[in-house]
Short mmCIF file of C-alpha atoms and ligand atoms in Angstrom, two decimals:
data_model
loop_
_atom_site.label_atom_id
_atom_site.label_comp_id
_atom_site.label_asym_id
_atom_site.label_seq_id
_atom_site.Cartn_x
_atom_site.Cartn_y
_atom_site.Cartn_z
CA MET A 1088 0.00 0.00 0.00
CA THR A 1089 1.33 3.46 -0.89
CA THR A 1090 1.14 5.77 2.13
CA VAL A 1091 1.09 9.58 2.26
CA SER A 1092 4.72 9.62 3.30
CA ASP A 1093 5.59 7.33 0.35
CA VAL A 1094 3.94 9.86 -1.96
CA ASP A 1095 5.92 12.71 -0.33
CA ALA A 1096 9.13 10.74 -0.70
CA ARG A 1097 8.32 10.04 -4.35
CA GLU A 1098 7.68 13.76 -5.04
CA LEU A 1099 10.82 14.77 -3.20
CA LEU A 1100 13.11 12.34 -4.98
CA ALA A 1101 11.64 13.03 -8.42
CA GLY A 1102 12.12 16.76 -7.80
CA ARG A 1103 15.68 16.23 -6.60
CA LEU A 1104 16.57 14.26 -9.72
CA VAL A 1105 15.16 16.89 -12.05
CA ASP A 1106 16.98 19.66 -10.15
CA GLY A 1107 20.15 17.58 -10.25
CA LEU A 1108 19.79 17.05 -13.97
CA THR A 1109 19.49 20.79 -14.56
CA GLN A 1110 22.57 21.45 -12.44
CA ALA A 1111 24.53 18.68 -14.17
CA LEU A 1112 23.65 20.08 -17.60
CA GLU A 1113 24.65 23.55 -16.44
CA LEU A 1114 28.00 22.23 -15.20
CA PHE A 1115 28.68 20.79 -18.63
CA GLY A 1116 27.90 24.27 -19.97
CA VAL A 1117 30.60 25.58 -17.60
CA TYR A 1118 32.94 22.93 -19.02
CA LEU A 1119 32.37 24.35 -22.51
CA GLY A 1120 32.95 27.88 -21.24
CA VAL A 1121 36.27 26.92 -19.66
CA GLU A 1122 37.49 24.58 -22.39
CA LEU A 1123 36.65 26.95 -25.25
CA GLY A 1124 37.92 30.09 -23.52
CA LEU A 1125 34.44 31.66 -23.64
CA TYR A 1126 34.59 33.01 -20.08
CA ARG A 1127 38.13 34.27 -20.71
CA ALA A 1128 36.93 36.18 -23.77
CA LEU A 1129 34.04 37.67 -21.77
CA ALA A 1130 36.46 38.72 -19.01
CA GLU A 1131 38.78 40.30 -21.55
CA PHE A 1132 36.31 42.04 -23.84
CA GLY A 1133 33.42 42.93 -21.50
CA ALA A 1134 29.84 42.92 -22.81
CA VAL A 1135 29.75 41.08 -26.15
CA THR A 1136 27.25 40.06 -28.80
CA GLU A 1137 27.11 36.50 -30.07
CA ALA A 1138 29.09 37.47 -33.18
CA GLU A 1139 31.76 39.19 -31.13
CA LEU A 1140 32.14 36.24 -28.77
CA ALA A 1141 32.28 33.86 -31.72
CA GLY A 1142 35.06 35.97 -33.26
CA HIS A 1143 37.07 36.37 -30.04
CA ALA A 1144 36.87 32.71 -28.99
CA GLY A 1145 36.88 31.03 -32.41
CA VAL A 1146 33.52 29.27 -32.16
CA ALA A 1147 30.63 29.08 -34.62
CA PRO A 1148 28.15 31.98 -34.14
CA ARG A 1149 25.11 29.70 -33.82
CA TYR A 1150 26.77 27.86 -30.91
CA ALA A 1151 27.87 31.17 -29.38
CA ARG A 1152 24.23 32.34 -29.36
CA GLU A 1153 22.87 29.21 -27.73
CA TRP A 1154 25.60 29.04 -25.10
CA LEU A 1155 25.25 32.75 -24.20
CA GLU A 1156 21.48 32.42 -23.87
CA GLN A 1157 21.80 29.26 -21.76
CA GLN A 1158 24.39 30.92 -19.49
CA ALA A 1159 22.20 33.98 -19.01
CA VAL A 1160 19.11 31.88 -18.32
CA ALA A 1161 21.14 29.94 -15.75
CA GLY A 1162 22.23 33.23 -14.14
CA TYR A 1163 25.93 32.71 -14.78
CA LEU A 1164 26.05 35.60 -17.23
CA ALA A 1165 23.99 38.80 -17.37
CA CYS A 1166 22.13 39.90 -20.50
CA ASP A 1167 21.90 43.70 -20.72
CA ASP A 1168 19.06 43.85 -23.23
CA PRO A 1169 17.02 40.63 -23.41
CA ALA A 1170 14.20 42.31 -25.40
CA GLU A 1171 16.53 43.12 -28.31
CA PRO A 1172 16.73 40.75 -31.32
CA ALA A 1173 19.10 37.88 -30.55
CA GLU A 1174 21.98 39.16 -32.64
CA ARG A 1175 21.99 42.55 -30.88
CA ARG A 1176 21.89 41.28 -27.27
CA ARG A 1177 24.98 41.87 -25.16
CA PHE A 1178 26.14 39.44 -22.52
CA ARG A 1179 28.68 39.98 -19.75
CA LEU A 1180 30.17 38.45 -16.64
CA PRO A 1181 28.45 39.89 -13.55
CA ALA A 1182 30.70 41.35 -10.87
CA GLY A 1183 32.12 38.52 -8.78
CA HIS A 1184 31.53 35.78 -11.35
CA ALA A 1185 34.86 36.35 -13.10
CA GLU A 1186 36.70 35.22 -9.97
CA VAL A 1187 34.82 31.93 -9.92
CA LEU A 1188 35.04 31.33 -13.66
CA VAL A 1189 38.37 32.75 -14.87
CA ASP A 1190 40.65 34.03 -12.10
CA ARG A 1191 43.01 31.05 -11.73
CA ASP A 1192 44.59 32.41 -8.50
CA SER A 1193 41.32 33.06 -6.67
CA PRO A 1194 40.26 30.77 -3.80
CA TYR A 1195 36.80 30.95 -5.41
CA HIS A 1196 38.02 29.56 -8.75
CA VAL A 1197 35.88 26.41 -8.75
CA ALA A 1198 35.03 26.34 -12.48
CA PRO A 1199 37.84 23.79 -13.12
CA LEU A 1200 35.75 21.23 -11.23
CA ALA A 1201 33.50 21.21 -14.30
CA LEU A 1202 36.57 20.07 -16.26
CA ALA A 1203 37.12 17.25 -13.78
CA LEU A 1204 33.46 16.27 -14.13
CA ALA A 1205 33.88 16.19 -17.90
CA GLY A 1206 36.87 13.89 -17.36
CA THR A 1207 34.62 11.39 -15.61
CA ALA A 1208 32.04 11.73 -18.39
CA GLY A 1209 34.70 10.74 -20.90
CA VAL A 1210 35.01 7.25 -19.41
CA LEU A 1211 31.43 6.83 -18.19
CA ALA A 1212 30.58 4.26 -20.88
CA ARG A 1213 33.39 2.01 -19.59
CA LEU A 1214 32.23 1.99 -15.99
CA PRO A 1215 29.39 -0.54 -16.23
CA GLU A 1216 31.82 -3.14 -17.54
CA ALA A 1217 34.33 -2.27 -14.80
CA TYR A 1218 31.61 -2.55 -12.16
CA ARG A 1219 30.53 -5.96 -13.42
CA GLY A 1220 34.03 -7.41 -13.71
CA GLY A 1221 35.69 -5.59 -10.80
CA GLY A 1222 38.39 -4.09 -13.05
CA GLY A 1223 39.51 -0.48 -13.06
CA VAL A 1224 39.89 2.49 -15.38
CA ALA A 1225 43.41 3.93 -15.29
CA TYR A 1226 43.88 7.51 -14.09
CA ALA A 1227 45.55 8.30 -17.44
CA ASP A 1228 42.43 7.19 -19.32
CA TYR A 1229 40.41 10.00 -17.69
CA GLY A 1230 42.59 12.29 -19.80
CA ARG A 1231 43.61 15.91 -19.66
CA ALA A 1232 40.30 17.20 -18.32
CA ILE A 1233 40.57 15.41 -14.99
CA ARG A 1234 44.28 16.15 -14.65
CA ASP A 1235 43.87 19.84 -15.39
CA GLY A 1236 40.59 20.10 -13.50
CA ILE A 1237 41.96 18.72 -10.24
CA ALA A 1238 45.18 20.71 -10.54
CA ALA A 1239 43.44 24.00 -11.31
CA ALA A 1240 40.89 23.51 -8.53
CA ASN A 1241 43.59 22.76 -5.90
CA ARG A 1242 46.18 25.27 -7.09
CA PRO A 1243 44.73 28.38 -5.31
CA MET A 1244 44.89 26.52 -1.97
CA PHE A 1245 48.57 25.71 -2.50
CA LEU A 1246 49.19 29.28 -3.60
CA HIS A 1247 47.50 30.98 -0.65
CA GLU A 1248 47.54 28.52 2.23
CA LEU A 1249 50.47 26.12 2.03
CA ALA A 1250 53.20 28.54 3.09
CA GLY A 1251 51.13 30.89 5.20
CA VAL A 1252 48.73 28.56 7.01
CA TRP A 1253 49.37 24.82 6.67
CA LEU A 1254 53.08 24.53 7.40
CA PRO A 1255 53.11 27.21 10.11
CA ALA A 1256 50.51 24.99 11.85
CA VAL A 1257 53.45 22.65 12.55
CA PRO A 1258 55.83 25.22 14.11
CA ASP A 1259 58.85 22.97 14.77
CA LEU A 1260 58.72 21.56 11.23
CA HIS A 1261 58.26 25.02 9.71
CA ARG A 1262 61.28 26.28 11.72
CA ARG A 1263 63.36 23.32 10.64
CA LEU A 1264 62.55 23.86 6.96
CA ARG A 1265 63.29 27.56 7.20
CA SER A 1266 66.56 27.23 9.08
CA ALA A 1267 68.13 24.10 7.54
CA PRO A 1268 70.82 25.01 4.99
CA ALA A 1269 69.36 22.71 2.32
CA PRO A 1270 66.15 20.95 3.38
CA ARG A 1271 64.96 18.09 1.18
CA LEU A 1272 61.26 17.62 0.48
CA LEU A 1273 59.39 14.82 -1.24
CA ASP A 1274 55.88 15.43 -2.64
CA LEU A 1275 54.01 12.17 -3.36
CA GLY A 1276 51.11 12.07 -5.81
CA CYS A 1277 52.14 15.57 -6.90
CA GLY A 1278 49.90 15.74 -9.99
CA LEU A 1279 50.82 18.80 -12.07
CA GLY A 1280 53.20 19.97 -9.35
CA ALA A 1281 51.47 23.07 -7.92
CA SER A 1282 52.15 21.84 -4.36
CA SER A 1283 55.80 21.08 -5.17
CA LEU A 1284 56.25 24.60 -6.56
CA ALA A 1285 54.51 26.13 -3.54
CA LEU A 1286 56.85 24.18 -1.22
CA ALA A 1287 59.85 25.46 -3.16
CA ARG A 1288 58.57 29.03 -2.92
CA ALA A 1289 57.96 28.65 0.82
CA TYR A 1290 61.47 27.36 1.49
CA PRO A 1291 63.92 29.01 -0.92
CA ARG A 1292 66.88 26.82 0.15
CA ALA A 1293 64.91 23.58 -0.29
CA THR A 1294 65.10 21.02 -3.04
CA VAL A 1295 61.82 19.30 -3.86
CA LEU A 1296 61.21 15.99 -5.59
CA GLY A 1297 57.66 15.39 -6.84
CA VAL A 1298 56.56 11.84 -7.66
CA ASP A 1299 53.43 10.73 -9.48
CA LEU A 1300 52.31 7.54 -11.17
CA ASP A 1301 50.80 9.43 -14.10
CA GLU A 1302 53.31 10.23 -16.86
CA ALA A 1303 51.34 13.11 -18.34
CA SER A 1304 51.09 14.76 -14.91
CA VAL A 1305 54.85 14.51 -14.40
CA ALA A 1306 55.48 16.00 -17.85
CA GLY A 1307 53.15 18.90 -16.98
CA ALA A 1308 54.82 19.36 -13.59
CA ARG A 1309 58.27 19.54 -15.20
CA ALA A 1310 57.02 22.19 -17.63
CA ALA A 1311 55.52 24.19 -14.75
CA ALA A 1312 58.82 24.08 -12.83
CA ALA A 1313 60.73 25.26 -15.88
CA GLU A 1314 58.23 28.07 -16.45
CA ALA A 1315 58.53 29.12 -12.79
CA GLY A 1316 62.35 29.17 -13.12
CA VAL A 1317 62.90 26.62 -10.33
CA ALA A 1318 63.75 23.51 -12.35
CA ASP A 1319 67.24 23.54 -10.77
CA ARG A 1320 65.77 22.60 -7.37
CA VAL A 1321 62.34 21.15 -8.17
CA SER A 1322 62.43 17.87 -10.08
CA PHE A 1323 59.84 15.23 -10.85
CA ALA A 1324 59.81 11.49 -11.37
CA VAL A 1325 57.23 8.98 -12.58
CA GLY A 1326 56.73 6.24 -10.03
CA ASP A 1327 54.50 4.38 -7.62
CA ALA A 1328 54.77 5.96 -4.17
CA ALA A 1329 54.88 2.49 -2.63
CA HIS A 1330 58.02 1.55 -4.54
CA LEU A 1331 60.30 4.53 -4.22
CA ALA A 1332 64.06 4.48 -4.26
CA PRO A 1333 65.19 8.11 -4.33
CA GLU A 1334 68.28 9.13 -2.43
CA ALA A 1335 67.28 9.59 1.25
CA PRO A 1336 66.86 11.32 3.61
CA PHE A 1337 64.01 13.85 3.41
CA ASP A 1338 63.03 16.38 6.07
CA LEU A 1339 59.41 16.34 4.92
CA VAL A 1340 57.28 14.03 2.81
CA THR A 1341 53.90 15.46 1.72
CA VAL A 1342 50.86 13.71 0.25
CA PHE A 1343 48.16 16.15 -0.85
CA GLU A 1344 44.79 14.58 -1.72
CA ALA A 1345 46.51 11.52 -3.14
CA LEU A 1346 46.84 8.88 -0.41
CA HIS A 1347 43.24 7.73 -0.91
CA ASP A 1348 44.03 7.19 -4.63
CA MET A 1349 47.05 4.97 -4.06
CA GLY A 1350 46.75 1.24 -4.60
CA ASP A 1351 49.10 0.46 -1.73
CA PRO A 1352 48.63 3.27 0.78
CA VAL A 1353 50.34 1.41 3.62
CA GLY A 1354 53.25 0.60 1.31
CA ALA A 1355 53.44 4.28 0.32
CA LEU A 1356 53.49 5.41 3.95
CA ARG A 1357 56.06 2.74 4.82
CA ALA A 1358 58.28 3.90 1.95
CA ALA A 1359 57.86 7.53 3.04
CA ARG A 1360 58.81 6.65 6.62
CA ALA A 1361 61.93 4.82 5.46
CA LEU A 1362 63.02 7.93 3.54
CA LEU A 1363 62.67 10.34 6.47
CA ALA A 1364 65.63 12.06 8.08
CA ASP A 1365 65.93 11.94 11.90
CA GLY A 1366 63.07 14.06 13.24
CA GLY A 1367 61.45 14.28 9.79
CA SER A 1368 57.69 14.15 9.26
CA VAL A 1369 55.08 13.04 6.79
CA LEU A 1370 52.27 15.52 6.16
CA VAL A 1371 49.07 14.11 4.67
CA ALA A 1372 46.11 16.20 3.54
CA ASP A 1373 43.01 14.25 2.57
CA GLU A 1374 39.26 14.67 2.38
CA ARG A 1375 37.51 16.22 5.38
CA VAL A 1376 34.93 13.46 5.75
CA ALA A 1377 33.28 12.13 8.89
CA ASP A 1378 35.01 9.55 11.08
CA ALA A 1379 32.34 6.94 10.40
CA PHE A 1380 29.81 6.09 7.72
CA THR A 1381 26.34 7.51 8.30
CA ALA A 1382 23.45 7.72 5.86
CA PRO A 1383 22.16 9.98 4.60
CA GLY A 1384 25.40 11.95 4.63
CA ASP A 1385 26.21 15.65 4.60
CA ALA A 1386 27.24 17.68 1.54
CA THR A 1387 30.92 16.73 1.84
CA GLU A 1388 30.17 13.01 2.08
CA ARG A 1389 27.86 13.24 -0.93
CA LEU A 1390 30.48 15.09 -2.98
CA MET A 1391 33.27 12.66 -2.07
CA TYR A 1392 31.21 9.54 -2.72
CA GLY A 1393 30.23 11.06 -6.07
CA TRP A 1394 33.90 11.34 -7.09
CA SER A 1395 34.57 7.93 -5.65
CA ILE A 1396 32.07 5.93 -7.69
CA LEU A 1397 33.00 7.70 -10.93
CA HIS A 1398 36.72 8.27 -10.63
CA CYS A 1399 38.84 7.52 -7.55
CA LEU A 1400 37.75 3.94 -6.97
CA PRO A 1401 38.00 2.83 -10.63
CA ALA A 1402 41.40 4.57 -10.95
CA THR A 1403 42.76 2.82 -7.84
CA LEU A 1404 41.38 -0.53 -8.97
CA ALA A 1405 43.35 -0.07 -12.20
CA GLU A 1406 46.60 0.13 -10.19
CA ASP A 1407 48.49 -2.94 -9.06
CA HIS A 1408 46.59 -2.55 -5.81
CA VAL A 1409 46.66 -4.06 -2.35
CA GLU A 1410 43.68 -2.04 -1.16
CA ALA A 1411 41.19 0.23 -2.94
CA ASN A 1412 39.83 2.82 -0.55
CA GLY A 1413 37.97 5.25 -2.80
CA THR A 1414 37.77 8.97 -2.12
CA VAL A 1415 36.30 8.72 1.36
CA LEU A 1416 39.42 8.35 3.50
CA ARG A 1417 38.26 8.51 7.10
CA ALA A 1418 40.57 9.49 9.97
CA PRO A 1419 40.43 6.07 11.67
CA THR A 1420 41.42 4.37 8.39
CA LEU A 1421 44.35 6.71 8.01
CA ALA A 1422 45.40 6.04 11.62
CA ARG A 1423 45.26 2.30 10.94
CA TRP A 1424 47.40 2.67 7.80
CA ALA A 1425 49.91 4.86 9.64
CA ALA A 1426 50.27 2.31 12.45
CA ALA A 1427 50.68 -0.53 9.93
CA ALA A 1428 53.41 1.50 8.22
CA GLY A 1429 55.28 1.86 11.52
CA PHE A 1430 54.40 5.41 12.56
CA ALA A 1431 54.10 5.93 16.31
CA GLU A 1432 52.00 9.08 16.19
CA VAL A 1433 49.28 10.63 14.03
CA GLU A 1434 48.49 14.22 14.91
CA VAL A 1435 45.44 15.93 13.40
CA LEU A 1436 46.55 19.51 12.74
CA ALA A 1437 44.49 22.55 13.69
CA VAL A 1438 44.09 23.75 10.09
CA ASP A 1439 40.77 25.29 9.20
CA ASN A 1440 40.10 24.10 5.64
CA PRO A 1441 36.64 23.22 4.31
CA PHE A 1442 37.85 20.39 2.06
CA TRP A 1443 40.86 18.74 3.64
CA ARG A 1444 41.95 17.46 7.03
CA PHE A 1445 45.68 17.61 7.78
CA TYR A 1446 47.66 14.89 9.53
CA ARG A 1447 51.25 14.84 10.70
CA LEU A 1448 52.75 11.35 10.93
CA ARG A 1449 55.88 10.67 12.98
C1 SAM B 1571 43.51 13.79 -6.73
S1 SAM B 1571 45.04 13.80 -7.56
C2 SAM B 1571 45.91 15.03 -6.60
C3 SAM B 1571 47.10 15.60 -7.32
C4 SAM B 1571 47.84 16.70 -6.56
N1 SAM B 1571 48.37 16.24 -5.30
C5 SAM B 1571 46.94 17.90 -6.32
O1 SAM B 1571 46.54 18.14 -5.19
O2 SAM B 1571 46.64 18.60 -7.30
C6 SAM B 1571 45.79 12.30 -7.05
C7 SAM B 1571 47.15 12.04 -7.69
O3 SAM B 1571 47.70 10.84 -7.14
C8 SAM B 1571 48.40 10.17 -8.16
N2 SAM B 1571 48.58 8.76 -7.78
C9 SAM B 1571 47.63 7.80 -7.71
N3 SAM B 1571 48.18 6.64 -7.32
C10 SAM B 1571 49.50 6.86 -7.14
C11 SAM B 1571 50.59 6.04 -6.73
N4 SAM B 1571 50.42 4.76 -6.43
N5 SAM B 1571 51.82 6.61 -6.64
C12 SAM B 1571 52.01 7.91 -6.95
N6 SAM B 1571 51.01 8.73 -7.34
C13 SAM B 1571 49.77 8.22 -7.44
C14 SAM B 1571 47.52 10.38 -9.38
O4 SAM B 1571 48.22 10.12 -10.58
C15 SAM B 1571 47.10 11.84 -9.19
O5 SAM B 1571 48.01 12.73 -9.81
#
């Protein structure tokens, strides 16, 4: 028998799915705006007509019209004169929106997450087969969109918080890295290297080695170091963090939003511990999720499980893995891994960050 509350639940869920569909479609519209440089052109040229945008960004005018109208209807762009004939309407970025959509240094620059979403869409058709057989989809197969999307979304945090907030939250470590004549740092799962570069900027006498399993990420990181003029002390290597053999010791090993992706997280932590200098530390930043599973979950849990089912879990299962955690790395799991890797202490750092929790392992 269908009860009143069943009917309410049916209405609620149907409404949620339709709202979610609209938001998903709009995020793919953001992907087009980022990928095609449409937002960049709007930021550069101000209020534009469809023909002007088409000319500035190199897209076909008919597509420019539809995208501009969709963006204005969604409220991402403003239309100055909606009653004018289509070809005469002018569209612009409202105040504040440029930061979110085009300002790559802004802490509010979340548009790259639409790129990461598009990266998952690129492999979506392969996931049912992976789910049935238990196989994975390699990180590299998600392509440039996921690589660039994650890197661009995380970069402002490294730029603004790593040197000024995160490392000063560990005063003795910060002092050591500032005062040592030539501190050595190892950045595991470095992606496109924004964290490695931020570490090098924070500690001008340091050398930094970034390691990542993904070849294209390492190539991008090397190019970024060369562009930043620090390639003499920031280098990168392709490798599995669990099987590292660089020259030890290191004063600090960092793992930013990558431990949950690794196929052998205990092996990676064990390798990191073996490479530490006397008194050295491992700093892990990973998702700020709850300590235990509850359902339904809050917004963070929903977001992280969303990435997990579409990207992190399949990518880890494609590694030569011992364990496949998925995105949701809970503090007790991390403590268990750290103990298994031989660490005596896991300290949760007092860093106020909405996305990540910070751990110091010694
Ligand atoms: C979510 S991304 C984070 C990248 C970077 N730390 C950042 O914050 O932008 C996770 C990274 O971990 C890397 N990774 C996954 N498994 C790895 C492993 N076993 N060893 C080294 N890197 C790995 C991936 O290639 C990817 O670049």
